[in-house]
Amino acid sequence: AQSVTQPDIHITVSEGASLELRCNYSYGATPYLFWYVQSPGQGLQLLLKYFSGDTLVQGIKGFEAEFKRSQSSFNLRKPSVHWSDAAEYFCAVGAWNYGGSQGNLIFGKGTKLSVKP
Amino acid sequence: DGGITQSPKYLFRKEGQNVTLSCEQNLNHDAMYWYRQDPGQGLRLIYYSQIVNDFQKGDIAEGYSVSREKKESFPLTVTSAQKNPTAFYLCASSRGRGPTDTQYFGPGTRLTVL
């Protein structure tokens, strides 16, 4: 069965420091991968997605993610974190929806990012 | 501007009442979704619809009902059978049901049972 694991529930980094959020997936076929961000009390916003090609994907707000098939990972990175990046981040894998109890995206449980001044 | 709207932003319900959460999209998307979000539990799928007049139960459909009479609208009713309805509810839509179809989210409705 497809699944997504985000091993870190909560991460705190200092403003200006680099950031890496981990995401591991379990999927038999070629994975289609997404990262979303959710500010407190808001909906989710798409940061970036990977379908094929270059394994380093650039997104909005200065984020990037690298797909590593050998490690079944799709980690999100940012070179220098800003206080406005404090939010919850969700990794997701796309799946064919054959009418079961899941939709076309399987989400991880999220990583909450706090930023210290 | 194309997007997804949810209303109301905040909703208060007395125990034993049914309430309906609104979700409208003008993206011309075929598929729509309802998620429930509780602290530390991520997103849990309640119901989804791939096309008008059709919908499927998600992982936690008990105590909820939906309808899809129009392509742009997918209202969610939280019934009195839902034992713990206090949560943040998110609506989303996607062009299709394939693995590359990005889901776009509304701003959410926070439901509180008094």
Coordinates of C-alpha atoms in Angstrom, one line a residue:
Chain A
A1 CA 0.0 0.0 0.0
Q2 CA 1.1 3.5 -0.7
S3 CA 2.2 5.6 2.3
V4 CA 4.1 8.8 3.1
T5 CA 6.2 9.2 6.3
Q6 CA 7.4 12.5 7.7
P7 CA 9.6 11.4 10.5
D8 CA 9.8 14.8 12.3
I9 CA 6.7 16.0 14.0
H10 CA 8.2 19.4 15.0
I11 CA 11.4 21.2 14.0
T12 CA 12.8 24.4 15.3
V13 CA 15.4 26.4 13.4
S14 CA 16.9 29.8 13.8
E15 CA 16.1 32.5 11.4
G16 CA 18.7 32.6 8.6
A17 CA 19.7 28.9 9.2
S18 CA 19.2 26.3 6.6
L19 CA 16.3 23.9 6.6
E20 CA 15.7 20.3 5.6
L21 CA 12.3 18.6 6.1
R22 CA 12.3 14.8 5.5
C23 CA 9.8 12.8 3.5
N24 CA 9.9 9.1 2.7
Y25 CA 7.3 7.4 0.5
S26 CA 6.3 3.8 -0.2
Y27 CA 4.9 3.4 -3.7
G28 CA 5.4 0.5 -6.2
A29 CA 5.4 2.5 -9.4
T30 CA 7.0 5.8 -10.5
P31 CA 6.1 8.3 -7.7
Y32 CA 4.5 11.6 -8.3
L33 CA 5.4 13.8 -5.3
F34 CA 4.2 17.0 -3.8
W35 CA 5.0 19.4 -1.0
Y36 CA 2.3 21.7 0.5
V37 CA 2.6 24.4 3.2
Q38 CA -0.2 25.4 5.7
S39 CA 0.0 28.6 7.7
P40 CA -2.0 28.6 11.0
G41 CA -5.7 28.6 10.4
Q42 CA -5.3 28.5 6.6
G43 CA -5.7 26.1 3.8
L44 CA -2.8 24.2 2.1
Q45 CA -0.8 25.9 -0.6
L46 CA 1.3 23.9 -3.1
L47 CA 5.0 24.6 -2.8
L48 CA 6.3 22.3 -5.5
K49 CA 5.8 19.0 -7.3
Y50 CA 7.9 16.3 -9.0
F51 CA 6.7 14.1 -11.8
S52 CA 9.8 13.3 -13.9
G53 CA 13.1 14.7 -15.2
D54 CA 15.5 16.7 -13.1
T55 CA 15.5 15.3 -9.6
L56 CA 16.0 18.7 -8.0
V57 CA 12.8 20.7 -8.2
Q58 CA 12.4 24.4 -7.5
G59 CA 9.3 25.8 -5.9
I60 CA 7.8 29.0 -4.6
K61 CA 9.1 31.0 -1.6
G62 CA 12.7 29.8 -2.3
F63 CA 12.1 26.2 -1.5
E64 CA 13.5 23.2 -3.4
A65 CA 13.2 19.5 -3.1
E66 CA 15.3 16.6 -4.2
F67 CA 13.9 13.2 -5.4
K68 CA 16.2 10.3 -4.5
R69 CA 14.7 7.0 -5.8
S70 CA 17.4 4.9 -4.1
Q71 CA 16.3 6.3 -0.7
S72 CA 12.6 6.6 -1.5
S73 CA 12.9 10.2 -0.3
F74 CA 11.7 13.6 -1.4
N75 CA 13.2 16.1 1.2
L76 CA 12.3 19.7 1.2
R77 CA 15.1 22.3 1.6
K78 CA 15.6 26.0 2.0
P79 CA 19.0 27.7 2.3
S80 CA 18.0 30.5 4.7
V81 CA 14.8 30.4 6.7
H82 CA 12.7 33.5 7.3
W83 CA 10.3 34.0 10.2
S84 CA 7.4 33.9 7.8
D85 CA 8.3 30.3 6.9
A86 CA 6.9 29.1 10.3
A87 CA 4.0 26.8 9.3
E88 CA 3.2 23.1 8.9
Y89 CA 4.5 21.3 5.8
F90 CA 2.9 18.3 4.2
C91 CA 4.5 15.8 1.8
A92 CA 2.2 13.8 -0.5
V93 CA 2.4 11.1 -3.2
G94 CA 0.0 10.8 -6.1
A95 CA -1.8 7.6 -6.6
W96 CA -4.4 6.2 -9.1
N97 CA -7.8 6.5 -7.5
Y98 CA -9.9 3.4 -8.3
G99 CA -12.8 4.4 -6.2
G100 CA -11.6 3.2 -2.8
S101 CA -11.5 5.1 0.4
Q102 CA -8.5 7.3 -0.6
G103 CA -8.3 10.2 -3.0
N104 CA -5.6 10.7 -5.6
L105 CA -3.1 12.1 -3.1
I106 CA -1.8 10.4 0.0
F107 CA -0.6 12.8 2.6
G108 CA 2.0 12.5 5.4
K109 CA 1.0 13.7 8.8
G110 CA 3.0 16.9 8.5
T111 CA 6.0 18.6 10.1
K112 CA 5.5 21.7 12.1
L113 CA 8.3 24.3 11.6
S114 CA 9.0 26.9 14.3
V115 CA 11.5 29.7 13.6
K116 CA 13.5 31.3 16.4
P117 CA 14.5 35.0 16.0
Chain B
D1 CA -9.7 34.9 -9.8
G2 CA -10.2 31.2 -9.8
G3 CA -10.2 29.4 -6.6
I4 CA -12.1 27.6 -3.8
T5 CA -14.2 29.3 -1.3
Q6 CA -15.5 27.8 2.0
S7 CA -18.1 29.3 4.3
P8 CA -18.4 30.1 7.0
K9 CA -14.9 30.5 8.3
Y10 CA -16.1 29.8 11.9
L11 CA -19.1 27.7 12.8
F12 CA -20.6 26.9 16.2
R13 CA -22.9 24.0 16.7
K14 CA -24.9 22.8 19.7
E15 CA -24.9 19.1 20.4
G16 CA -27.6 17.2 18.5
Q17 CA -27.7 19.7 15.6
N18 CA -26.8 19.1 12.0
V19 CA -24.7 21.7 10.3
T20 CA -23.7 22.2 6.6
L21 CA -20.4 23.5 5.5
S22 CA -20.2 25.1 2.0
C23 CA -17.5 24.5 -0.6
E24 CA -17.6 26.2 -4.0
Q25 CA -15.0 26.1 -6.8
N26 CA -14.7 28.0 -10.1
L27 CA -11.7 26.1 -11.4
N28 CA -13.9 23.8 -13.5
H29 CA -12.5 20.8 -11.7
D30 CA -14.2 17.5 -11.8
A31 CA -13.0 16.1 -8.5
M32 CA -13.7 17.6 -5.0
Y33 CA -12.7 16.4 -1.6
W34 CA -13.4 17.0 2.1
Y35 CA -10.8 16.6 4.8
R36 CA -10.8 16.8 8.5
Q37 CA -7.8 18.1 10.4
D38 CA -7.1 17.6 14.1
P39 CA -3.9 18.5 15.8
G40 CA -1.1 16.0 15.2
Q41 CA -3.3 13.8 12.9
G42 CA -2.6 15.3 9.6
L43 CA -5.4 15.3 6.9
R44 CA -8.0 12.6 7.0
L45 CA -10.3 12.1 4.0
I46 CA -14.0 12.2 4.7
Y47 CA -15.6 12.1 1.3
Y48 CA -14.7 12.7 -2.3
S49 CA -16.5 13.1 -5.6
Q50 CA -15.0 12.5 -9.0
I51 CA -17.9 13.7 -11.0
V52 CA -21.3 15.3 -10.5
N53 CA -23.9 13.1 -8.8
D54 CA -21.3 10.6 -7.6
F55 CA -19.3 10.5 -4.4
Q56 CA -17.3 8.0 -2.4
K57 CA -16.6 7.5 1.3
G58 CA -13.2 8.3 2.6
D59 CA -11.5 6.9 5.7
I60 CA -13.7 8.6 8.2
A61 CA -17.2 9.1 6.6
E62 CA -19.2 8.0 9.6
G63 CA -21.4 10.9 10.8
Y64 CA -21.0 12.9 7.7
S65 CA -23.0 13.3 4.4
V66 CA -22.3 15.1 1.1
S67 CA -24.1 15.9 -2.1
R68 CA -22.7 16.8 -5.6
E69 CA -25.6 18.2 -7.6
K70 CA -23.5 20.8 -9.4
K71 CA -19.9 20.6 -10.6
E72 CA -18.9 23.7 -8.7
S73 CA -20.4 22.8 -5.3
F74 CA -19.7 20.1 -2.8
P75 CA -21.4 20.8 0.6
L76 CA -20.6 18.7 3.7
T77 CA -23.2 18.0 6.4
V78 CA -22.0 17.2 9.8
T79 CA -24.8 15.2 11.4
S80 CA -25.6 14.6 15.1
A81 CA -24.2 11.1 14.6
Q82 CA -20.7 12.5 14.5
K83 CA -19.5 12.1 18.1
N84 CA -16.6 14.5 18.0
P85 CA -17.1 17.0 15.3
T86 CA -14.9 19.8 16.6
A87 CA -12.2 20.2 14.0
F88 CA -10.8 22.2 11.1
Y89 CA -12.5 21.2 7.8
L90 CA -10.8 21.6 4.5
C91 CA -12.3 21.4 1.0
A92 CA -10.1 20.7 -2.1
S93 CA -10.5 20.1 -5.8
S94 CA -8.5 18.7 -8.6
R95 CA -8.9 18.5 -12.4
G96 CA -9.1 14.7 -12.4
R97 CA -8.5 11.6 -10.3
G98 CA -5.0 10.8 -11.6
P99 CA -1.8 10.8 -9.6
T100 CA -0.6 14.0 -11.3
D101 CA -3.7 16.0 -10.6
T102 CA -2.8 18.6 -8.1
Q103 CA -5.3 19.3 -5.3
Y104 CA -6.1 22.9 -4.6
F105 CA -7.4 23.8 -1.1
G106 CA -9.9 26.3 0.3
P107 CA -9.2 28.4 3.4
G108 CA -11.0 26.0 5.7
T109 CA -13.9 26.1 8.2
R110 CA -13.4 25.7 11.9
L111 CA -16.3 23.9 13.6
T112 CA -16.8 24.0 17.3
V113 CA -19.4 22.1 19.2
L114 CA -20.7 24.0 22.3

